[in-house]
mmCIF file with all atom_site columns, C-alpha atoms in Angstrom:
data_model
loop_
_atom_site.group_PDB
_atom_site.id
_atom_site.type_symbol
_atom_site.label_atom_id
_atom_site.label_alt_id
_atom_site.label_comp_id
_atom_site.label_asym_id
_atom_site.label_entity_id
_atom_site.label_seq_id
_atom_site.pdbx_PDB_ins_code
_atom_site.Cartn_x
_atom_site.Cartn_y
_atom_site.Cartn_z
_atom_site.occupancy
_atom_site.B_iso_or_equiv
_atom_site.pdbx_formal_charge
_atom_site.auth_seq_id
_atom_site.auth_comp_id
_atom_site.auth_asym_id
_atom_site.auth_atom_id
_atom_site.pdbx_PDB_model_num
ATOM 1   C CA . GLN A 1 1   ? 54.430 6.479   -9.776  1.00 89.00 ? 1   GLN A CA 1
ATOM 2   C CA . VAL A 1 2   ? 52.810 4.486   -7.029  1.00 96.00 ? 2   VAL A CA 1
ATOM 3   C CA . GLN A 1 3   ? 53.999 4.321   -3.440  1.00 97.00 ? 3   GLN A CA 1
ATOM 4   C CA . LEU A 1 4   ? 53.166 1.529   -1.017  1.00 98.00 ? 4   LEU A CA 1
ATOM 5   C CA . VAL A 1 5   ? 53.662 2.306   2.658   1.00 96.00 ? 5   VAL A CA 1
ATOM 6   C CA . GLU A 1 6   ? 53.629 -0.684  4.985   1.00 97.00 ? 6   GLU A CA 1
ATOM 7   C CA . SER A 1 7   ? 53.119 -0.769  8.718   1.00 96.00 ? 7   SER A CA 1
ATOM 8   C CA . GLY A 1 8   ? 52.384 -3.205  11.509  1.00 96.00 ? 8   GLY A CA 1
ATOM 9   C CA . GLY A 1 9   ? 55.378 -5.507  11.482  1.00 94.00 ? 9   GLY A CA 1
ATOM 10  C CA . GLY A 1 10  ? 57.421 -6.277  14.566  1.00 97.00 ? 10  GLY A CA 1
ATOM 11  C CA . LEU A 1 11  ? 58.199 -8.859  17.210  1.00 97.00 ? 11  LEU A CA 1
ATOM 12  C CA . VAL A 1 12  ? 55.415 -11.011 18.613  1.00 98.00 ? 12  VAL A CA 1
ATOM 13  C CA . GLN A 1 13  ? 55.297 -14.146 20.724  1.00 98.00 ? 13  GLN A CA 1
ATOM 14  C CA . ALA A 1 14  ? 54.042 -17.416 19.319  1.00 98.00 ? 14  ALA A CA 1
ATOM 15  C CA . GLY A 1 15  ? 50.292 -17.576 19.614  1.00 98.00 ? 15  GLY A CA 1
ATOM 16  C CA . GLY A 1 16  ? 49.987 -13.827 19.350  1.00 98.00 ? 16  GLY A CA 1
ATOM 17  C CA . SER A 1 17  ? 48.502 -11.707 16.618  1.00 97.00 ? 17  SER A CA 1
ATOM 18  C CA . LEU A 1 18  ? 49.262 -8.677  14.503  1.00 96.00 ? 18  LEU A CA 1
ATOM 19  C CA . THR A 1 19  ? 47.819 -6.696  11.643  1.00 98.00 ? 19  THR A CA 1
ATOM 20  C CA . LEU A 1 20  ? 49.826 -5.585  8.641   1.00 98.00 ? 20  LEU A CA 1
ATOM 21  C CA . SER A 1 21  ? 48.599 -2.528  6.770   1.00 98.00 ? 21  SER A CA 1
ATOM 22  C CA . CYS A 1 22  ? 49.612 -1.130  3.411   1.00 98.00 ? 22  CYS A CA 1
ATOM 23  C CA . ALA A 1 23  ? 48.468 2.170   1.952   1.00 98.00 ? 23  ALA A CA 1
ATOM 24  C CA . ALA A 1 24  ? 48.850 2.877   -1.752  1.00 98.00 ? 24  ALA A CA 1
ATOM 25  C CA . SER A 1 25  ? 49.131 6.379   -3.141  1.00 96.00 ? 25  SER A CA 1
ATOM 26  C CA . GLY A 1 26  ? 50.157 8.159   -6.309  1.00 96.00 ? 26  GLY A CA 1
ATOM 27  C CA . ARG A 1 27  ? 49.114 7.536   -9.884  1.00 92.00 ? 27  ARG A CA 1
ATOM 28  C CA . ILE A 1 28  ? 46.174 5.221   -9.253  1.00 95.00 ? 28  ILE A CA 1
ATOM 29  C CA . PHE A 1 29  ? 43.074 4.982   -11.388 1.00 94.00 ? 29  PHE A CA 1
ATOM 30  C CA . SER A 1 30  ? 42.018 1.741   -9.766  1.00 95.00 ? 30  SER A CA 1
ATOM 31  C CA . ILE A 1 31  ? 43.515 -1.010  -7.670  1.00 96.00 ? 31  ILE A CA 1
ATOM 32  C CA . GLU A 1 32  ? 42.869 -4.395  -9.215  1.00 96.00 ? 32  GLU A CA 1
ATOM 33  C CA . VAL A 1 33  ? 44.545 -6.593  -6.611  1.00 98.00 ? 33  VAL A CA 1
ATOM 34  C CA . MET A 1 34  ? 46.388 -5.953  -3.356  1.00 98.00 ? 34  MET A CA 1
ATOM 35  C CA . GLY A 1 35  ? 48.036 -8.391  -1.093  1.00 98.00 ? 35  GLY A CA 1
ATOM 36  C CA . TRP A 1 36  ? 50.984 -9.641  0.889   1.00 98.00 ? 36  TRP A CA 1
ATOM 37  C CA . TYR A 1 37  ? 53.943 -11.852 0.087   1.00 98.00 ? 37  TYR A CA 1
ATOM 38  C CA . ARG A 1 38  ? 56.743 -12.969 2.379   1.00 98.00 ? 38  ARG A CA 1
ATOM 39  C CA . ARG A 1 39  ? 60.317 -14.090 2.096   1.00 97.00 ? 39  ARG A CA 1
ATOM 40  C CA . VAL A 1 40  ? 62.394 -16.138 4.458   1.00 93.00 ? 40  VAL A CA 1
ATOM 41  C CA . PRO A 1 41  ? 66.177 -15.842 3.979   1.00 86.00 ? 41  PRO A CA 1
ATOM 42  C CA . GLY A 1 42  ? 67.356 -18.456 1.534   1.00 91.00 ? 42  GLY A CA 1
ATOM 43  C CA . LYS A 1 43  ? 63.902 -19.095 0.134   1.00 94.00 ? 43  LYS A CA 1
ATOM 44  C CA . GLN A 1 44  ? 61.799 -17.636 -2.633  1.00 95.00 ? 44  GLN A CA 1
ATOM 45  C CA . ARG A 1 45  ? 59.190 -15.023 -1.953  1.00 96.00 ? 45  ARG A CA 1
ATOM 46  C CA . GLU A 1 46  ? 55.793 -16.658 -1.514  1.00 97.00 ? 46  GLU A CA 1
ATOM 47  C CA . LEU A 1 47  ? 52.232 -15.439 -1.642  1.00 98.00 ? 47  LEU A CA 1
ATOM 48  C CA . VAL A 1 48  ? 50.547 -15.014 1.732   1.00 98.00 ? 48  VAL A CA 1
ATOM 49  C CA . SER A 1 49  ? 47.218 -13.538 0.746   1.00 98.00 ? 49  SER A CA 1
ATOM 50  C CA . THR A 1 50  ? 45.620 -11.378 -1.923  1.00 98.00 ? 50  THR A CA 1
ATOM 51  C CA . ILE A 1 51  ? 42.299 -9.664  -2.441  1.00 98.00 ? 51  ILE A CA 1
ATOM 52  C CA . THR A 1 52  ? 40.750 -8.283  -5.608  1.00 97.00 ? 52  THR A CA 1
ATOM 53  C CA . ARG A 1 53  ? 38.833 -5.042  -5.822  1.00 94.00 ? 53  ARG A CA 1
ATOM 54  C CA . ASP A 1 54  ? 35.692 -7.170  -5.941  1.00 95.00 ? 54  ASP A CA 1
ATOM 55  C CA . GLY A 1 55  ? 36.604 -8.807  -2.648  1.00 96.00 ? 55  GLY A CA 1
ATOM 56  C CA . ILE A 1 56  ? 37.780 -12.174 -3.915  1.00 98.00 ? 56  ILE A CA 1
ATOM 57  C CA . THR A 1 57  ? 40.407 -13.483 -1.514  1.00 98.00 ? 57  THR A CA 1
ATOM 58  C CA . ASN A 1 58  ? 43.197 -15.996 -1.772  1.00 98.00 ? 58  ASN A CA 1
ATOM 59  C CA . TYR A 1 59  ? 45.324 -17.443 1.042   1.00 98.00 ? 59  TYR A CA 1
ATOM 60  C CA . HIS A 1 60  ? 48.417 -19.603 1.288   1.00 97.00 ? 60  HIS A CA 1
ATOM 61  C CA . ASP A 1 61  ? 47.490 -22.915 2.872   1.00 97.00 ? 61  ASP A CA 1
ATOM 62  C CA . ALA A 1 62  ? 49.919 -22.213 5.721   1.00 96.00 ? 62  ALA A CA 1
ATOM 63  C CA . VAL A 1 63  ? 47.945 -19.158 6.876   1.00 97.00 ? 63  VAL A CA 1
ATOM 64  C CA . LYS A 1 64  ? 44.440 -20.205 5.878   1.00 97.00 ? 64  LYS A CA 1
ATOM 65  C CA . GLY A 1 65  ? 42.152 -20.066 8.888   1.00 96.00 ? 65  GLY A CA 1
ATOM 66  C CA . ARG A 1 66  ? 44.595 -17.841 10.772  1.00 97.00 ? 66  ARG A CA 1
ATOM 67  C CA . SER A 1 67  ? 44.490 -14.783 8.531   1.00 98.00 ? 67  SER A CA 1
ATOM 68  C CA . THR A 1 68  ? 41.924 -12.327 7.250   1.00 98.00 ? 68  THR A CA 1
ATOM 69  C CA . ILE A 1 69  ? 42.633 -9.885  4.451   1.00 98.00 ? 69  ILE A CA 1
ATOM 70  C CA . SER A 1 70  ? 40.527 -6.829  3.746   1.00 98.00 ? 70  SER A CA 1
ATOM 71  C CA . LEU A 1 71  ? 40.647 -3.987  1.238   1.00 97.00 ? 71  LEU A CA 1
ATOM 72  C CA . ASP A 1 72  ? 39.379 -0.460  1.761   1.00 94.00 ? 72  ASP A CA 1
ATOM 73  C CA . ASN A 1 73  ? 38.867 0.815   -1.775  1.00 89.00 ? 73  ASN A CA 1
ATOM 74  C CA . THR A 1 74  ? 38.183 4.359   -0.585  1.00 91.00 ? 74  THR A CA 1
ATOM 75  C CA . LYS A 1 75  ? 41.568 4.574   1.135   1.00 93.00 ? 75  LYS A CA 1
ATOM 76  C CA . ASN A 1 76  ? 43.503 2.219   -1.171  1.00 95.00 ? 76  ASN A CA 1
ATOM 77  C CA . THR A 1 77  ? 44.564 0.307   1.902   1.00 97.00 ? 77  THR A CA 1
ATOM 78  C CA . VAL A 1 78  ? 44.890 -3.400  2.477   1.00 98.00 ? 78  VAL A CA 1
ATOM 79  C CA . ASN A 1 79  ? 45.003 -4.977  5.929   1.00 98.00 ? 79  ASN A CA 1
ATOM 80  C CA . LEU A 1 80  ? 46.095 -8.473  6.838   1.00 98.00 ? 80  LEU A CA 1
ATOM 81  C CA . GLN A 1 81  ? 45.119 -9.664  10.281  1.00 98.00 ? 81  GLN A CA 1
ATOM 82  C CA . MET A 1 82  ? 47.045 -12.686 11.459  1.00 98.00 ? 82  MET A CA 1
ATOM 83  C CA . ILE A 1 83  ? 46.321 -14.679 14.618  1.00 98.00 ? 83  ILE A CA 1
ATOM 84  C CA . SER A 1 84  ? 47.852 -17.737 16.258  1.00 98.00 ? 84  SER A CA 1
ATOM 85  C CA . LEU A 1 85  ? 51.221 -16.752 14.883  1.00 98.00 ? 85  LEU A CA 1
ATOM 86  C CA . GLU A 1 86  ? 53.932 -19.399 14.660  1.00 97.00 ? 86  GLU A CA 1
ATOM 87  C CA . PRO A 1 87  ? 57.726 -19.084 14.489  1.00 96.00 ? 87  PRO A CA 1
ATOM 88  C CA . GLU A 1 88  ? 57.399 -20.335 10.899  1.00 95.00 ? 88  GLU A CA 1
ATOM 89  C CA . ASP A 1 89  ? 55.599 -17.086 10.079  1.00 97.00 ? 89  ASP A CA 1
ATOM 90  C CA . THR A 1 90  ? 58.840 -15.180 10.673  1.00 97.00 ? 90  THR A CA 1
ATOM 91  C CA . ALA A 1 91  ? 59.738 -13.427 7.436   1.00 98.00 ? 91  ALA A CA 1
ATOM 92  C CA . VAL A 1 92  ? 59.910 -10.117 5.658   1.00 98.00 ? 92  VAL A CA 1
ATOM 93  C CA . TYR A 1 93  ? 56.415 -9.301  4.457   1.00 98.00 ? 93  TYR A CA 1
ATOM 94  C CA . TYR A 1 94  ? 55.981 -7.324  1.243   1.00 98.00 ? 94  TYR A CA 1
ATOM 95  C CA . CYS A 1 95  ? 52.921 -5.441  0.136   1.00 98.00 ? 95  CYS A CA 1
ATOM 96  C CA . ASN A 1 96  ? 51.958 -5.882  -3.487  1.00 98.00 ? 96  ASN A CA 1
ATOM 97  C CA . ALA A 1 97  ? 49.525 -3.926  -5.624  1.00 98.00 ? 97  ALA A CA 1
ATOM 98  C CA . ILE A 1 98  ? 48.383 -4.332  -9.211  1.00 98.00 ? 98  ILE A CA 1
ATOM 99  C CA . VAL A 1 99  ? 46.985 -1.054  -10.398 1.00 97.00 ? 99  VAL A CA 1
ATOM 100 C CA . ARG A 1 100 ? 45.676 0.734   -13.440 1.00 96.00 ? 100 ARG A CA 1
ATOM 101 C CA . TYR A 1 101 ? 46.915 4.218   -14.189 1.00 95.00 ? 101 TYR A CA 1
ATOM 102 C CA . SER A 1 102 ? 43.958 5.058   -16.456 1.00 94.00 ? 102 SER A CA 1
ATOM 103 C CA . ASP A 1 103 ? 40.790 3.565   -17.839 1.00 92.00 ? 103 ASP A CA 1
ATOM 104 C CA . ASP A 1 104 ? 42.650 1.425   -20.352 1.00 91.00 ? 104 ASP A CA 1
ATOM 105 C CA . THR A 1 105 ? 43.348 -2.211  -19.613 1.00 87.00 ? 105 THR A CA 1
ATOM 106 C CA . ASN A 1 106 ? 47.055 -1.973  -18.799 1.00 95.00 ? 106 ASN A CA 1
ATOM 107 C CA . ARG A 1 107 ? 47.984 -3.127  -15.322 1.00 96.00 ? 107 ARG A CA 1
ATOM 108 C CA . PHE A 1 108 ? 51.167 -2.425  -13.408 1.00 97.00 ? 108 PHE A CA 1
ATOM 109 C CA . GLN A 1 109 ? 52.639 -4.224  -10.423 1.00 97.00 ? 109 GLN A CA 1
ATOM 110 C CA . HIS A 1 110 ? 54.225 -2.446  -7.471  1.00 98.00 ? 110 HIS A CA 1
ATOM 111 C CA . TRP A 1 111 ? 55.976 -3.620  -4.340  1.00 98.00 ? 111 TRP A CA 1
ATOM 112 C CA . GLY A 1 112 ? 56.507 -2.160  -0.919  1.00 97.00 ? 112 GLY A CA 1
ATOM 113 C CA . GLN A 1 113 ? 59.871 -2.045  0.827   1.00 97.00 ? 113 GLN A CA 1
ATOM 114 C CA . GLY A 1 114 ? 59.003 -4.894  3.167   1.00 97.00 ? 114 GLY A CA 1
ATOM 115 C CA . THR A 1 115 ? 58.375 -5.100  6.882   1.00 97.00 ? 115 THR A CA 1
ATOM 116 C CA . GLN A 1 116 ? 59.934 -7.618  9.238   1.00 97.00 ? 116 GLN A CA 1
ATOM 117 C CA . VAL A 1 117 ? 57.708 -9.940  11.240  1.00 98.00 ? 117 VAL A CA 1
ATOM 118 C CA . THR A 1 118 ? 59.447 -12.015 13.890  1.00 98.00 ? 118 THR A CA 1
ATOM 119 C CA . VAL A 1 119 ? 57.581 -14.606 15.922  1.00 98.00 ? 119 VAL A CA 1
ATOM 120 C CA . SER A 1 120 ? 59.438 -15.847 18.992  1.00 97.00 ? 120 SER A CA 1
ATOM 121 C CA . SER A 1 121 ? 58.846 -19.287 20.429  1.00 92.00 ? 121 SER A CA 1
#
């Protein structure tokens, strides 16, 4: 199986910054996409940012310009740097990885346990 270990969440004041990290380990032939989603209580989980193994990035409009995602293919680790944080960024952030277990074309999705980010006003 694949394990995703998240770190970097916590409490930060509005206007501050933080970096979320997620390390993938286990049965991994290749990581196709890694990224972050978030969920606010009472709402659906939404995409924050993703990055492909080729470095193609995608950002939610709400964080575009305030976030930078990066992928270290050698360490199977994705980092999301967020600046100018707003109370609206408060949520549980989940790491997501789409991986291949072998050189066939099958892809499998995995989720981390989630890490709380709280932005105080």
